[in-house]
mmCIF file of C-alpha atoms in Angstrom:
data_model
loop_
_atom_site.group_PDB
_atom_site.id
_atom_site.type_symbol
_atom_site.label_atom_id
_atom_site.label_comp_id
_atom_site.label_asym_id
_atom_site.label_seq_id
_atom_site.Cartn_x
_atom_site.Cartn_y
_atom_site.Cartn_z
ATOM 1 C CA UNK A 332 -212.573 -146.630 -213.208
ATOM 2 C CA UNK A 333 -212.577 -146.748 -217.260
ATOM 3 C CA UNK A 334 -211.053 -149.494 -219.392
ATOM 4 C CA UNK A 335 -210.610 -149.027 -222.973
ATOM 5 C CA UNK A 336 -210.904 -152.232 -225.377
ATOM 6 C CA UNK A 337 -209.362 -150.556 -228.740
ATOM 7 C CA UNK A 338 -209.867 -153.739 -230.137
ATOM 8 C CA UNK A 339 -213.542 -154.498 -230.359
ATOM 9 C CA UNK A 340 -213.956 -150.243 -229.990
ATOM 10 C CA UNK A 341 -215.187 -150.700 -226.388
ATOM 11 C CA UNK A 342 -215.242 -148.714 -223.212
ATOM 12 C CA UNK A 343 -215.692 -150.443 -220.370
ATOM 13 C CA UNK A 344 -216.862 -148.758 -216.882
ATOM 14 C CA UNK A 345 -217.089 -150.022 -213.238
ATOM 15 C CA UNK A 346 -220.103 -149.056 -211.215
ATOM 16 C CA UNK A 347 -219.334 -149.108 -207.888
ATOM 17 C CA UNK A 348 -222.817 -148.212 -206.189
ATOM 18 C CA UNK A 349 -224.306 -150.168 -208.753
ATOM 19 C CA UNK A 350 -222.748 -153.393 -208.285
ATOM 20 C CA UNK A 351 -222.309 -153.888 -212.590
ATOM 21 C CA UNK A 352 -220.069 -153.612 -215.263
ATOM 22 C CA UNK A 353 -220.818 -151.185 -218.616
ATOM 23 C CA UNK A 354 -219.519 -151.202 -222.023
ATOM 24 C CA UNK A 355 -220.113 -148.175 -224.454
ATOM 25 C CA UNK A 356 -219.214 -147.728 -227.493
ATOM 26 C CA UNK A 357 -215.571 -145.813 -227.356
ATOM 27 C CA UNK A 358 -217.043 -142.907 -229.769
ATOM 28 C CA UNK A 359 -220.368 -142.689 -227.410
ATOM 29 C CA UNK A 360 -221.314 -139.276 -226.176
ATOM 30 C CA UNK A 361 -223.751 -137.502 -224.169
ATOM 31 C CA UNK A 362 -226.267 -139.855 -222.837
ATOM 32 C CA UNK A 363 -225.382 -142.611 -224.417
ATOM 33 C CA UNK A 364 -227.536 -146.333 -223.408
ATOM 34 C CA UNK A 365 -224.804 -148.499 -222.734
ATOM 35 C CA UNK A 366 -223.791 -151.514 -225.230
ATOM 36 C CA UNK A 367 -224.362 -154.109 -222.282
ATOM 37 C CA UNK A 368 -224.414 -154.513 -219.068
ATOM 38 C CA UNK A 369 -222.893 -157.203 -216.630
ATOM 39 C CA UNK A 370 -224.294 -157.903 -213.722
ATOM 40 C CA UNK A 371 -224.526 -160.794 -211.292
ATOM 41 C CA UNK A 372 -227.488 -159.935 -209.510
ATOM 42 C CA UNK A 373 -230.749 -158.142 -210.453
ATOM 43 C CA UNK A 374 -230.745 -154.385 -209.891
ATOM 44 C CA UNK A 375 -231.865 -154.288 -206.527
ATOM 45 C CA UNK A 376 -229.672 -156.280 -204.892
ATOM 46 C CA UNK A 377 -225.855 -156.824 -204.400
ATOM 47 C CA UNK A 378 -224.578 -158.947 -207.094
ATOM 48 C CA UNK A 379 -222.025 -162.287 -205.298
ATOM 49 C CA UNK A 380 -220.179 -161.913 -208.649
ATOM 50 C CA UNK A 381 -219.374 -157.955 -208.657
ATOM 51 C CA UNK A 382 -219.728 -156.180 -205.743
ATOM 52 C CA UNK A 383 -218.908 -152.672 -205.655
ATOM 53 C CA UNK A 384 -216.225 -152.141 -208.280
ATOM 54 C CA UNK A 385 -213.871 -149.428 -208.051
ATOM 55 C CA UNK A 386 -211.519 -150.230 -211.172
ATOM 56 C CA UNK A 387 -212.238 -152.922 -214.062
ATOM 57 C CA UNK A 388 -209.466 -153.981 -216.827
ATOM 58 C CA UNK A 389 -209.924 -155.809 -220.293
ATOM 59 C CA UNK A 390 -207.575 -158.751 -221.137
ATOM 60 C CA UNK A 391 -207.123 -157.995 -224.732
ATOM 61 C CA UNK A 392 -205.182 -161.601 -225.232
ATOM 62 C CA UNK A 393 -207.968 -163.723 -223.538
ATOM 63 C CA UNK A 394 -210.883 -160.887 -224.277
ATOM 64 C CA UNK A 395 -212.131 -160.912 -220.950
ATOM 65 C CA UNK A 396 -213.525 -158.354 -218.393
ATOM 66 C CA UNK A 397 -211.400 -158.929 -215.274
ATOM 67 C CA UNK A 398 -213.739 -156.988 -212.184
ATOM 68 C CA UNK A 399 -212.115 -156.737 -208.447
ATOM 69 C CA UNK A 400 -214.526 -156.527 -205.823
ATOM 70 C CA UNK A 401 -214.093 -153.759 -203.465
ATOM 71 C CA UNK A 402 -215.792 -154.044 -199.850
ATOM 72 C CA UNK A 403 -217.201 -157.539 -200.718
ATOM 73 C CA UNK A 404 -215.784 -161.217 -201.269
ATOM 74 C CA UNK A 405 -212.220 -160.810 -202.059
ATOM 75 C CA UNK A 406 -211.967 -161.548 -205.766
ATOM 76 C CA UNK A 407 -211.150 -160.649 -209.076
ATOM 77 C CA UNK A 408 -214.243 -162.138 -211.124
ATOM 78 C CA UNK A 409 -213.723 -163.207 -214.863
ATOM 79 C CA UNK A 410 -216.387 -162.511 -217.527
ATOM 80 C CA UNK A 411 -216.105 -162.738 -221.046
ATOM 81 C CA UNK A 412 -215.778 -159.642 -223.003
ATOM 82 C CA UNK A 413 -219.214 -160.415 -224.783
ATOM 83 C CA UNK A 414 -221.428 -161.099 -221.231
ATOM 84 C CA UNK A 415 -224.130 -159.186 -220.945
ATOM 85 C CA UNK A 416 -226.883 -159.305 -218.355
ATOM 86 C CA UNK A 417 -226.436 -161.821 -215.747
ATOM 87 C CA UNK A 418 -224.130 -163.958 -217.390
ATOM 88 C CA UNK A 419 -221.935 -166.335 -214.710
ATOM 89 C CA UNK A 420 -218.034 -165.392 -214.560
ATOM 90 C CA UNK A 421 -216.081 -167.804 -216.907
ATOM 91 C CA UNK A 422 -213.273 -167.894 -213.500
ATOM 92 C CA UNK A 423 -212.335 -166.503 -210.458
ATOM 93 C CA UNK A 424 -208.819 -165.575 -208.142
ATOM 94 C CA UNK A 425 -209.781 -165.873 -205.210
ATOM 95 C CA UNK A 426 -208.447 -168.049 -201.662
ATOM 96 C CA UNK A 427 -206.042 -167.040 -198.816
ATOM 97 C CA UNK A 428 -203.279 -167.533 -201.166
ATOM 98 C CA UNK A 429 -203.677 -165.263 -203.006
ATOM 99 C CA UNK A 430 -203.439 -162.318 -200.603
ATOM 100 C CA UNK A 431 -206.002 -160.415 -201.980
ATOM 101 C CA UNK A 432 -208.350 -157.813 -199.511
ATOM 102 C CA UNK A 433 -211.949 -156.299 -199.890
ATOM 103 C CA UNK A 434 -210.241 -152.384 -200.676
ATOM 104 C CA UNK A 435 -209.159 -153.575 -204.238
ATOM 105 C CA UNK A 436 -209.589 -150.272 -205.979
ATOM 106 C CA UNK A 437 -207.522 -150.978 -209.008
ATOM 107 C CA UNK A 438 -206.530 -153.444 -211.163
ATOM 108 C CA UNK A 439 -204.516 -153.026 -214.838
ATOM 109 C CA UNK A 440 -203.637 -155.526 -217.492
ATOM 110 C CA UNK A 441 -200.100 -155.745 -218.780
ATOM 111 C CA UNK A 442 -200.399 -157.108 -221.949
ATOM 112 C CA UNK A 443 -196.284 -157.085 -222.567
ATOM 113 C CA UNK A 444 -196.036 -159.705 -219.344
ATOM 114 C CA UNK A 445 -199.498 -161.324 -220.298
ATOM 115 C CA UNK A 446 -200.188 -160.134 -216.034
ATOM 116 C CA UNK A 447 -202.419 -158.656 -214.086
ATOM 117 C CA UNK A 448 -201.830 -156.045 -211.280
ATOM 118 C CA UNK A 449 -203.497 -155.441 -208.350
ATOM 119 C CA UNK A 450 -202.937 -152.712 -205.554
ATOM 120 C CA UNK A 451 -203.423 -154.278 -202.182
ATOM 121 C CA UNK A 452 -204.197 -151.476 -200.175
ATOM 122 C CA UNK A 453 -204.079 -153.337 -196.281
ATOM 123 C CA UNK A 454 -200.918 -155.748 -197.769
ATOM 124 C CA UNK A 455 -199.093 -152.098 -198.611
ATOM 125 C CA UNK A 456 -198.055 -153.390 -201.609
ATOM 126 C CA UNK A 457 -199.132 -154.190 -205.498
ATOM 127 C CA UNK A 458 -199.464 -158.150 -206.098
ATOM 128 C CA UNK A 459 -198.870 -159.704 -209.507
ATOM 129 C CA UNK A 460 -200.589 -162.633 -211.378
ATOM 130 C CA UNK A 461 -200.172 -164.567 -214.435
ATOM 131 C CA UNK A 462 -203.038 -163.180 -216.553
ATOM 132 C CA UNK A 463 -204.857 -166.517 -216.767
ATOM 133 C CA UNK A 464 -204.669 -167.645 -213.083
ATOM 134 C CA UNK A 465 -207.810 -168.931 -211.191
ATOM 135 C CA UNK A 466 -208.887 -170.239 -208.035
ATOM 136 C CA UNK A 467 -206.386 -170.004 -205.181
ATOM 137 C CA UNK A 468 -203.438 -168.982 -206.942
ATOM 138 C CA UNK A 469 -200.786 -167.397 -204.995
ATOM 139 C CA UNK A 470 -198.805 -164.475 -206.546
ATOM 140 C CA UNK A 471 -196.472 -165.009 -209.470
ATOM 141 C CA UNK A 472 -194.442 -161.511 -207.371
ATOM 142 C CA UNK A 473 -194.930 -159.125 -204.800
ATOM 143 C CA UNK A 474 -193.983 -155.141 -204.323
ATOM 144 C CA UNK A 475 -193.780 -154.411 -200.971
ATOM 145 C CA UNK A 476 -191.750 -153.169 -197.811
ATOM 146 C CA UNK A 477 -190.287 -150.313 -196.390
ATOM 147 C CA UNK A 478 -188.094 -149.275 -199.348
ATOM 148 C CA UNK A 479 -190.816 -149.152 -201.690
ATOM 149 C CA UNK A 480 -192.160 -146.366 -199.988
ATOM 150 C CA UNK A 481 -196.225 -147.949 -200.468
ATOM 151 C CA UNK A 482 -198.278 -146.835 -197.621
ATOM 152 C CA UNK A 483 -202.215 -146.070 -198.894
ATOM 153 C CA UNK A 484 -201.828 -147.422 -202.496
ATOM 154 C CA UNK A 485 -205.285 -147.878 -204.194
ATOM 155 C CA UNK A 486 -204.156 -148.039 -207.876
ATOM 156 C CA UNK A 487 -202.059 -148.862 -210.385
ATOM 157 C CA UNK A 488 -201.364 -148.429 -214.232
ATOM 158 C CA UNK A 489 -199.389 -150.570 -216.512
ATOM 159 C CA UNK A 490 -197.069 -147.927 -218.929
ATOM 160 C CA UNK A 491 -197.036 -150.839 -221.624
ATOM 161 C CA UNK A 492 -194.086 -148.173 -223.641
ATOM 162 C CA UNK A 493 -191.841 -148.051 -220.831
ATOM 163 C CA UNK A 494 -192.642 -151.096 -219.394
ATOM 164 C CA UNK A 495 -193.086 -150.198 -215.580
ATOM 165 C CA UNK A 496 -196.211 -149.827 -212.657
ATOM 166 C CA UNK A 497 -196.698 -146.470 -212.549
ATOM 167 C CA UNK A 498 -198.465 -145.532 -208.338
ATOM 168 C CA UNK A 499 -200.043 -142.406 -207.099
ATOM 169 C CA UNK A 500 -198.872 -142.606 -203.307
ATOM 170 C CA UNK A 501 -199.911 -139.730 -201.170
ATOM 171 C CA UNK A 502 -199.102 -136.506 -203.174
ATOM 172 C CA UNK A 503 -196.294 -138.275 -205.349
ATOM 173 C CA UNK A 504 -196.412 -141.046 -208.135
ATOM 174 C CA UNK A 505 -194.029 -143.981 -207.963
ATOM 175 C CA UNK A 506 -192.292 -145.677 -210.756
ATOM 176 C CA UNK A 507 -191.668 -149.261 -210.669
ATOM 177 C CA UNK A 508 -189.996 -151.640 -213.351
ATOM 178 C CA UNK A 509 -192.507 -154.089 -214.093
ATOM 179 C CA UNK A 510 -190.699 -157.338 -213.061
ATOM 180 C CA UNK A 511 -190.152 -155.034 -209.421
ATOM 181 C CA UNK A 512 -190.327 -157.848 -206.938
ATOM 182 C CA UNK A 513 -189.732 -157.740 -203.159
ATOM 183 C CA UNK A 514 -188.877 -154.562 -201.199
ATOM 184 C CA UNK A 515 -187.749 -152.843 -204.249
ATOM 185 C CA UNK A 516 -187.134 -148.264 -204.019
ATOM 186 C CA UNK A 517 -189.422 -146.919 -206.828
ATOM 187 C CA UNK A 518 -187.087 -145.786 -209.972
#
């Protein structure tokens, strides 16, 4: 998964085998070193604060890097947009309550709502937080139940024009309006 931090000209990139982070320069081509490189743990071993990350999204209000662990301790790690190395996360969701699982494979950043969106791939469902949330913070909504029609979900994009959660779902793409809560049909 790519993020792209238009602000500070930044592309951010999740490395899921390589349990890290990496920001490049948006303009960067070919072989490119990367800008920095966050990491919890040294190379050779998994990393407690990012393991295996499928998806990654910048918070452009807060100007954090918000990482989801996938197949590790359930979590969405915070790290500052500037971390580099093996800097600590600044904050962490993470607890029963908040219903996360270890198959997060996406995450997005609505910058309209000032939320963050997470597919919940077991929970069948996508579960919404208040951007700034930490520790065991239980979901500001949730999308999920039969009408929905979210079986296998493992991402999710924010369509900041339109405002709505846009799903691929088996060999369709659901539509949601982004304050969707509940067992809600796709639009």
């Amino acid at each position: 998964s790519v993020s792209l931090d238009t602000k500070n000209g930044e592309l951010w990139v999740a490395n899921f085998g390589g349990h890290s982070a990496t920001a490049y320069a948006i303009d960067a081509a070919g072989d490119a070193p990367p800008l920095r490189t966050l990491r919890g743990a040294p190379a050779s071993e998994p990393s407690l604060m990012i393991g295996n990350p499928g998806a990654l999204t910048y918070d452009s209000k807060r100007e954090e890097i918000l990482v989801p662990n996938c197949v590790a301790h359930p979590q969405i790690a915070v790290f500052a947009r500037s971390a580099d190395g093996n800097a600590p996360r600044t904050r962490a969701i993470e607890g029963q309550d908040t219903m996360l699982g270890r198959t997060m494979h996406g995450i997005d950043y609505d910058e309209g709502r000032d939320e963050i969106v997470v597919p919940q791939q077991f929970g069948q469902g996508n579960i919404v937080f208040k951007a700034g949330s930490n520790g065991e913070t239980p979901p500001e909504r949730v999308i999920r139940g039969s009408k929905t029609r979210l079986i296998a979900l493992d991402r999710v994009a924010v369509d900041h024009v339109n405002g709505e959660y846009i799903v691929p779902e088996g060999g369709e793409v659901l539509v949601f309006p982004r304050d969707a809560n509940g067992d809600v049909a796709p639009a």
